[in-house]
PDB file of C-alpha atoms in Angstrom:
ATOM      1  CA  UNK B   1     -41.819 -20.518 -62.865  1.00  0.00           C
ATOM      2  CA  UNK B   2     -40.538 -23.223 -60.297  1.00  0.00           C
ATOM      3  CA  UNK B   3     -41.542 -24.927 -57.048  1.00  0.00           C
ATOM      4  CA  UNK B   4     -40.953 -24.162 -53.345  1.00  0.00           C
ATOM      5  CA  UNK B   5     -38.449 -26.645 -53.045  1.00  0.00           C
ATOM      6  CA  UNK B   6     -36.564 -24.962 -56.513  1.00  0.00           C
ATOM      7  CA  UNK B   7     -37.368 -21.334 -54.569  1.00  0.00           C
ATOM      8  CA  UNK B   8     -36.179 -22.492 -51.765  1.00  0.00           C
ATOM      9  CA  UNK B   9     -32.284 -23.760 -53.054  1.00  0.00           C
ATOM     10  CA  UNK B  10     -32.438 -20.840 -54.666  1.00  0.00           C
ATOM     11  CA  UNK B  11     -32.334 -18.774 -51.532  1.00  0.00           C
ATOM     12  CA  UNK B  12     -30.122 -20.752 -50.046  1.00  0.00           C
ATOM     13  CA  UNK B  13     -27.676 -20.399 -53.200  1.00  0.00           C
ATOM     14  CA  UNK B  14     -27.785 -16.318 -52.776  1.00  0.00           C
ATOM     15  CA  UNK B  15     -30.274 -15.712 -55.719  1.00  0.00           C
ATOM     16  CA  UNK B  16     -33.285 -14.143 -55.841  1.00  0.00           C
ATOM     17  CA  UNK B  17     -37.130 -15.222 -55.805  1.00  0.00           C
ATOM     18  CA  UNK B  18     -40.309 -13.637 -56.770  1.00  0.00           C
ATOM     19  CA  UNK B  19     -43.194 -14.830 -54.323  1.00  0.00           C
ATOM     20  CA  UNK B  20     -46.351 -13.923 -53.942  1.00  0.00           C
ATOM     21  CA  UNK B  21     -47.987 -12.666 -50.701  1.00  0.00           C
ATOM     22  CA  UNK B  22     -51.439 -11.306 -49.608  1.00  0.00           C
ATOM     23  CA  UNK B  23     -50.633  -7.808 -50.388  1.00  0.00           C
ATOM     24  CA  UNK B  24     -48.654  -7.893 -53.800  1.00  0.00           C
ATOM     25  CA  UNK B  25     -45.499  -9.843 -55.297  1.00  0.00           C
ATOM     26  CA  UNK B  26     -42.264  -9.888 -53.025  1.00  0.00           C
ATOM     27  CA  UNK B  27     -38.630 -10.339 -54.038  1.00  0.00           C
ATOM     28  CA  UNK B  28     -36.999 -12.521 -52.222  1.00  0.00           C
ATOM     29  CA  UNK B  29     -33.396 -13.359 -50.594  1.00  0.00           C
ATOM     30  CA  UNK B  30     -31.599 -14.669 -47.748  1.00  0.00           C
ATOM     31  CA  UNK B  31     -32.672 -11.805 -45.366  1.00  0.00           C
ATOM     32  CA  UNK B  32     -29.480 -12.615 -43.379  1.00  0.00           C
ATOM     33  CA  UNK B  33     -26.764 -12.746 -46.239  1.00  0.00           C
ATOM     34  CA  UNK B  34     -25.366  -9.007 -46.810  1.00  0.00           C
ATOM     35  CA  UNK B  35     -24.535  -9.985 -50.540  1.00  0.00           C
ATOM     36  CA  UNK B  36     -28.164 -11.622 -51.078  1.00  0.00           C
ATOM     37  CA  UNK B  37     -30.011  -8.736 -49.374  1.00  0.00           C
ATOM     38  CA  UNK B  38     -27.446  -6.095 -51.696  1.00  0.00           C
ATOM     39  CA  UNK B  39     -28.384  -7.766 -54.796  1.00  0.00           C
ATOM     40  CA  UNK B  40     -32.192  -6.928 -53.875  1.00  0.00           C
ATOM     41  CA  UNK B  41     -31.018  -3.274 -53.817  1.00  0.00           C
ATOM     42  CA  UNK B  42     -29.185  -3.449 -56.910  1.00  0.00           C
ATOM     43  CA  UNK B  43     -32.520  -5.365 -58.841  1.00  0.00           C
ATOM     44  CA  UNK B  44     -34.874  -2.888 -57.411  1.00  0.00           C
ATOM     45  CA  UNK B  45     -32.772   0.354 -57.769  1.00  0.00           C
ATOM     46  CA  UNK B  46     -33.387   0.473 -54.307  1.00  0.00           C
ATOM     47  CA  UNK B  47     -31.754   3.587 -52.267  1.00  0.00           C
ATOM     48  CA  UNK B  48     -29.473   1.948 -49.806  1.00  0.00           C
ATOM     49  CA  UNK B  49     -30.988   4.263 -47.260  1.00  0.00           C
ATOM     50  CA  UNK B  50     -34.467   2.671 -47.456  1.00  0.00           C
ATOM     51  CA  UNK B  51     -34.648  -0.258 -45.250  1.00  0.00           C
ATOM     52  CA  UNK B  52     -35.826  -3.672 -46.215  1.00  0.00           C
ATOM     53  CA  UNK B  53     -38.264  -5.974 -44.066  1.00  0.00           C
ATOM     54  CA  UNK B  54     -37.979  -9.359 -43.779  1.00  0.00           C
ATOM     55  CA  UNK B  55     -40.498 -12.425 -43.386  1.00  0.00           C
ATOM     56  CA  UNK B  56     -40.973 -15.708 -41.392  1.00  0.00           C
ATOM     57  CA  UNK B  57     -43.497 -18.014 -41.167  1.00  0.00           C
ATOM     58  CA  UNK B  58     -44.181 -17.334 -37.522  1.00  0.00           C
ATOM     59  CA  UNK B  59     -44.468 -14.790 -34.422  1.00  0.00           C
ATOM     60  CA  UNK B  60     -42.134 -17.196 -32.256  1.00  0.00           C
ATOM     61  CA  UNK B  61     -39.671 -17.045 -35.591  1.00  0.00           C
ATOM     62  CA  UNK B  62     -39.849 -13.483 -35.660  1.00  0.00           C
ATOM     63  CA  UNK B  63     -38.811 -13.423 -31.896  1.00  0.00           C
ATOM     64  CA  UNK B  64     -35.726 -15.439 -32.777  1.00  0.00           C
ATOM     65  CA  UNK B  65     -34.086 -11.949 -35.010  1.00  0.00           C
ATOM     66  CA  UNK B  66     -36.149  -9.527 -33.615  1.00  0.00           C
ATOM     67  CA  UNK B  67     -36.547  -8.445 -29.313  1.00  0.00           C
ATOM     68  CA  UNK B  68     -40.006  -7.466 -29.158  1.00  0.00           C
ATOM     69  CA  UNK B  69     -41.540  -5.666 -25.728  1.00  0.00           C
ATOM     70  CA  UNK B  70     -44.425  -7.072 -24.299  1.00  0.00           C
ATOM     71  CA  UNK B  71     -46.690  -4.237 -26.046  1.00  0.00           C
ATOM     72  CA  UNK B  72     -45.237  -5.458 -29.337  1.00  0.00           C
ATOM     73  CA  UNK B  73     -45.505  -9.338 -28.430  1.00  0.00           C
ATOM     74  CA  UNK B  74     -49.319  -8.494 -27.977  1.00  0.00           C
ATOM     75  CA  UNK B  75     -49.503  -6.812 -31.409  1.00  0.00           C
ATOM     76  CA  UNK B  76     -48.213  -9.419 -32.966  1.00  0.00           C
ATOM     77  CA  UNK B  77     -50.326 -12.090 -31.496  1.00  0.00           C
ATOM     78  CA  UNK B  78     -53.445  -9.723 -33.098  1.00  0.00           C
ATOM     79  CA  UNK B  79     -51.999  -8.874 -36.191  1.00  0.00           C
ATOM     80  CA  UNK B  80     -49.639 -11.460 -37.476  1.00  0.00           C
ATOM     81  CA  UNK B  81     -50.013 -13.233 -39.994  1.00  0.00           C
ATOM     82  CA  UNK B  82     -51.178 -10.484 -41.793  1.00  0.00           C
ATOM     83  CA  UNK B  83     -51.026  -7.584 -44.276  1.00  0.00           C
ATOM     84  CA  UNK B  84     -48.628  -6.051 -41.331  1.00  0.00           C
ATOM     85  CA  UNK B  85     -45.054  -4.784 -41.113  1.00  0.00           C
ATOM     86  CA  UNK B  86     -43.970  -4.438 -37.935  1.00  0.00           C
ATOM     87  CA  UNK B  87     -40.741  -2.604 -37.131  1.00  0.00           C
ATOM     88  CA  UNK B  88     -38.759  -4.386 -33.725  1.00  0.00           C
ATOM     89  CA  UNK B  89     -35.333  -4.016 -31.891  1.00  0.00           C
ATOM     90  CA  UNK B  90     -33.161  -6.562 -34.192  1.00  0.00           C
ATOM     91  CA  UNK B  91     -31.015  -8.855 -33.089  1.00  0.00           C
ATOM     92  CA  UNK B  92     -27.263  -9.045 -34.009  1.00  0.00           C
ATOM     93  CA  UNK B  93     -27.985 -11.641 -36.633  1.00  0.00           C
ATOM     94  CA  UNK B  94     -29.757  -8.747 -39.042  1.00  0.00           C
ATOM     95  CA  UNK B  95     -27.589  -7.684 -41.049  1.00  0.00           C
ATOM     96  CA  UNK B  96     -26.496  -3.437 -41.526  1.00  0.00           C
ATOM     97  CA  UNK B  97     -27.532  -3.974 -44.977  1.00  0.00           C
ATOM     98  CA  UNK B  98     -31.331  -4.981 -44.089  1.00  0.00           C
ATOM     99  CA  UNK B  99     -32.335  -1.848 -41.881  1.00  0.00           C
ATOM    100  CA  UNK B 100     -29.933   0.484 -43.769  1.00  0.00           C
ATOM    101  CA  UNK B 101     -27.931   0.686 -40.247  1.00  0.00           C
ATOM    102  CA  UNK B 102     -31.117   0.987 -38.312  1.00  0.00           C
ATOM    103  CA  UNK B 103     -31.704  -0.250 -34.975  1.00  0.00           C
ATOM    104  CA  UNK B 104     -35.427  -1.661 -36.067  1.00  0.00           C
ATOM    105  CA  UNK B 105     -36.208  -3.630 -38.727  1.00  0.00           C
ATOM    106  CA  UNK B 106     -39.704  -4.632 -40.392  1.00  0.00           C
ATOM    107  CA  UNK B 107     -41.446  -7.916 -39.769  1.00  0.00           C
ATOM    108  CA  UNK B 108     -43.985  -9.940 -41.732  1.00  0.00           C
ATOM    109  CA  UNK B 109     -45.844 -12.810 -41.244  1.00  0.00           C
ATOM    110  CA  UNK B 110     -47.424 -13.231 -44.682  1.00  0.00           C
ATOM    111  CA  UNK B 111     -51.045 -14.564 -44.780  1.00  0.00           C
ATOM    112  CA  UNK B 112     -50.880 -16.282 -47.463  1.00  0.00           C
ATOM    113  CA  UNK B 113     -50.309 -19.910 -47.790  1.00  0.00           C
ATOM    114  CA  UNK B 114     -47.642 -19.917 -51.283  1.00  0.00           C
ATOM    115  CA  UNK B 115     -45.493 -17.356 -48.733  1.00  0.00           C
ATOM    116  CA  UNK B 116     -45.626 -19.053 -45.845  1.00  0.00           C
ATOM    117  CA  UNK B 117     -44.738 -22.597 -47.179  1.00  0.00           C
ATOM    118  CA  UNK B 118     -41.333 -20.244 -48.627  1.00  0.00           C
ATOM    119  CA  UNK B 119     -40.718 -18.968 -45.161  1.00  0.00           C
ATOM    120  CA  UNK B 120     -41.053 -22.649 -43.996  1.00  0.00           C
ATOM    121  CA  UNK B 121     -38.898 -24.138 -46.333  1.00  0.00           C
ATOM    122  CA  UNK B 122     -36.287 -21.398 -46.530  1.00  0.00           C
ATOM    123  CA  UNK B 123     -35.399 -22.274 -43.286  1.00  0.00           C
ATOM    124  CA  UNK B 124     -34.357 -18.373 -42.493  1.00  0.00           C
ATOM    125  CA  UNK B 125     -36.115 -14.725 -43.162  1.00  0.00           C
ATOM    126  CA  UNK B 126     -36.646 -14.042 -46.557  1.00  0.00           C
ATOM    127  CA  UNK B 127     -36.470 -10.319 -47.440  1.00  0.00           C
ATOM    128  CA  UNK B 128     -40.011  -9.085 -47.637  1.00  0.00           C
ATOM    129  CA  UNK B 129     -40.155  -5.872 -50.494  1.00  0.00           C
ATOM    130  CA  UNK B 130     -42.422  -5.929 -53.409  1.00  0.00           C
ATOM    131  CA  UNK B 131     -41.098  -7.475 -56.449  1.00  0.00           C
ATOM    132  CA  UNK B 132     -40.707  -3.625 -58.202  1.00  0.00           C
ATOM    133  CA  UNK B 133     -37.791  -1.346 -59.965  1.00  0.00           C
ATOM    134  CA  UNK B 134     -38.343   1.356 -56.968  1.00  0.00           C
ATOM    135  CA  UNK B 135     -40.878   3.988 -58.130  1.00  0.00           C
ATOM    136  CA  UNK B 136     -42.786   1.965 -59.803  1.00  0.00           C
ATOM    137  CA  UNK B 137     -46.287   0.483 -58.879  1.00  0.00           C
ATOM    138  CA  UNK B 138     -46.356  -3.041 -57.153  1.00  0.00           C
ATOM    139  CA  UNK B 139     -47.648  -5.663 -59.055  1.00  0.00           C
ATOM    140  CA  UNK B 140     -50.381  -7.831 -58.360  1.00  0.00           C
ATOM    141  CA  UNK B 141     -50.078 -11.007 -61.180  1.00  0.00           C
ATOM    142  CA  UNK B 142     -46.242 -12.635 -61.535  1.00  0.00           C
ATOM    143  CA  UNK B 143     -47.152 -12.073 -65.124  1.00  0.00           C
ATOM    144  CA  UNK B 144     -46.815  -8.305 -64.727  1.00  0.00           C
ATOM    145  CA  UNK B 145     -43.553  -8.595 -62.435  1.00  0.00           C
ATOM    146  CA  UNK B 146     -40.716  -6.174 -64.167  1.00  0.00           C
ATOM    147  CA  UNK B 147     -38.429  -8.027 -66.548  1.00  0.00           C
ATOM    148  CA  UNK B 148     -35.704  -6.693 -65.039  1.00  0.00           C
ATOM    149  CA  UNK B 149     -36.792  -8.239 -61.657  1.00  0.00           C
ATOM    150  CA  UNK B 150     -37.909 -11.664 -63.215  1.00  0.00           C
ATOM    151  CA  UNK B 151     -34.576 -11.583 -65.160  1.00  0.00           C
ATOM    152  CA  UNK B 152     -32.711 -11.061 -62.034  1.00  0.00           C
ATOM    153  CA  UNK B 153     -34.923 -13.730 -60.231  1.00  0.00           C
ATOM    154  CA  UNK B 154     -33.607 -17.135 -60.126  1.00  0.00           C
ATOM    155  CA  UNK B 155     -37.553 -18.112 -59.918  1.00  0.00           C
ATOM    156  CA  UNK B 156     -40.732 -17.187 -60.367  1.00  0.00           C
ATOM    157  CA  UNK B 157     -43.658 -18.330 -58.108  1.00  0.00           C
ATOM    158  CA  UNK B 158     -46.814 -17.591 -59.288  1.00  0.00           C
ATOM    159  CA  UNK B 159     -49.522 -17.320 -56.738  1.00  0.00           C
ATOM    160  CA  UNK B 160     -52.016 -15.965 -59.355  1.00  0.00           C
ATOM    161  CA  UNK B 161     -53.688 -12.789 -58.539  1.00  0.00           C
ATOM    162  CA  UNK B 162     -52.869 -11.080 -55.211  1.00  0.00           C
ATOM    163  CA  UNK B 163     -55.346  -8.194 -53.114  1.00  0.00           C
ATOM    164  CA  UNK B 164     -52.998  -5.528 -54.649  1.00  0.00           C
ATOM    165  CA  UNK B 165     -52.708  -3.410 -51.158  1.00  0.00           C
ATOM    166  CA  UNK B 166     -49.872  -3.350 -49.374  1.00  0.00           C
ATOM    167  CA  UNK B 167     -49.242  -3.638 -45.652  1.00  0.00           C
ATOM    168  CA  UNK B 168     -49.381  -1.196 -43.098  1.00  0.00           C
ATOM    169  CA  UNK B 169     -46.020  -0.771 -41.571  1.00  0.00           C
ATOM    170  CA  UNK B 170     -46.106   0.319 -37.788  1.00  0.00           C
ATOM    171  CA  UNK B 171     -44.131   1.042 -35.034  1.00  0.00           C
ATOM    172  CA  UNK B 172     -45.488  -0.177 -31.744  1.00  0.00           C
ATOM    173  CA  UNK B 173     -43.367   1.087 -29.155  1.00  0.00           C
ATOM    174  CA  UNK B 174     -44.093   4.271 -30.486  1.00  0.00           C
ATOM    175  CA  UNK B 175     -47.316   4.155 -31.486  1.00  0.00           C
ATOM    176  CA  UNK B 176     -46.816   5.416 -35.069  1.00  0.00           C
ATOM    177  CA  UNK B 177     -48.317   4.212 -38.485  1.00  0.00           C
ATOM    178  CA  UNK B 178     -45.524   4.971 -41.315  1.00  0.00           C
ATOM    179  CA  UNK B 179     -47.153   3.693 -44.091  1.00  0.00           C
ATOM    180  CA  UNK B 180     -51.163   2.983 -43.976  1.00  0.00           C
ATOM    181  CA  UNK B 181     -52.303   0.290 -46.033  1.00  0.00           C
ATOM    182  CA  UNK B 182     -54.192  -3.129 -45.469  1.00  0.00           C
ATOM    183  CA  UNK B 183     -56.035  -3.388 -41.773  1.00  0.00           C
ATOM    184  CA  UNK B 184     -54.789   0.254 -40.946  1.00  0.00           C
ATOM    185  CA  UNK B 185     -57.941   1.385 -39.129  1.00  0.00           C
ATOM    186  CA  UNK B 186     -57.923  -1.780 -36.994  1.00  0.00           C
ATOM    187  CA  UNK B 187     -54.514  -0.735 -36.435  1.00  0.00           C
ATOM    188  CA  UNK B 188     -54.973   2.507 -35.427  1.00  0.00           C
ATOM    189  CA  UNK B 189     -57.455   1.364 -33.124  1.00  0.00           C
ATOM    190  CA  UNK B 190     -55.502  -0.614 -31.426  1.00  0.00           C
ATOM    191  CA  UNK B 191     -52.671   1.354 -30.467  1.00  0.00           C
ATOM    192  CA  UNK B 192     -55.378   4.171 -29.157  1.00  0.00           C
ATOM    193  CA  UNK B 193     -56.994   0.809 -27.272  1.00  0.00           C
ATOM    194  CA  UNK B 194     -53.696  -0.719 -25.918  1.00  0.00           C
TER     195      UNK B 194
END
């Protein structure tokens, strides 16, 4: 277990941190470091064709990695913070390694205040994946977290027990829900609406 501040340095060393959000627990990295956001792979058994999201503590953050259209600019403004991934045009600063060569990557802005004060403090995106070997369920109490992950994680914040659901992960510009999860019927009902 540690503090923000040790969570923090951490990040900014190239190691790895287990945070907790308002869905389940994250791992994360430097979300701009290639070798930090590899090493997430490599914990989670991740394939390197599955894209990772990242996190910041704000919508006018995200803007500074991500160029969002106006539709997705007023998604965001209804939706983040929030149990929501949404996938944007990134910016040369994301690394290959993040979006698994992609054009879009994922962005959170977590609603929860342990996560935020992480974003803050980090100072740059965090990668935003649940703290998991790949396959297996998310987990909901740092207690629970895989031992290979908390082995792997330089520390541990424990948020106590998180809402367990994960977020829905959407893709404004073309309307499309890939995964459903927290706030997804809201969601839905927006894109119909807007």
């Amino acid at each position: 277990m540690g503090t923000i501040r040790d969570a923090a340095d951490a990040i900014a060393d190239g190691e790895l941190v287990v945070y907790p959000t308002e869905t389940v627990y994250g791992l994360a990295a430097d979300a701009l470091d290639p070798a930090a956001v590899e090493r997430v792979f490599e914990v989670k058994d991740r394939d390197r064709s599955n894209p990772v999201s990242l996190a910041v503590p704000s919508v006018p953050t995200a803007l500074e990695h991500v160029r969002a259209t106006d539709r997705e600019r007023r998604f965001m403004a209804a939706f983040l913070p929030g149990p929501v991934t949404v996938l944007c045009r990134r910016r040369e600063s994301v690394p290959d390694e993040l979006t698994a060569g992609r054009e879009r990557v994922g962005v959170r802005v977590p609603d929860h205040d342990l996560a935020l004060r992480l974003c803050e403090r980090a100072g740059r995106p965090i990668t935003a994946t649940s703290a998991n070997v790949s396959g297996r369920p998310s987990v909901r109490h740092a207690d629970d977290v895989d031992p290979a992950v908390r082995e792997a994680a330089a520390v541990v914040l424990d948020g106590g027990e998180t809402a367990g659901t994960e977020s829905t992960v959407v893709d404004v510009s073309s309307g499309t829900v890939h995964r459903r999860g927290a706030r997804a019927d809201e969601i839905e009902r927006w894109l119909a609406a807007n």
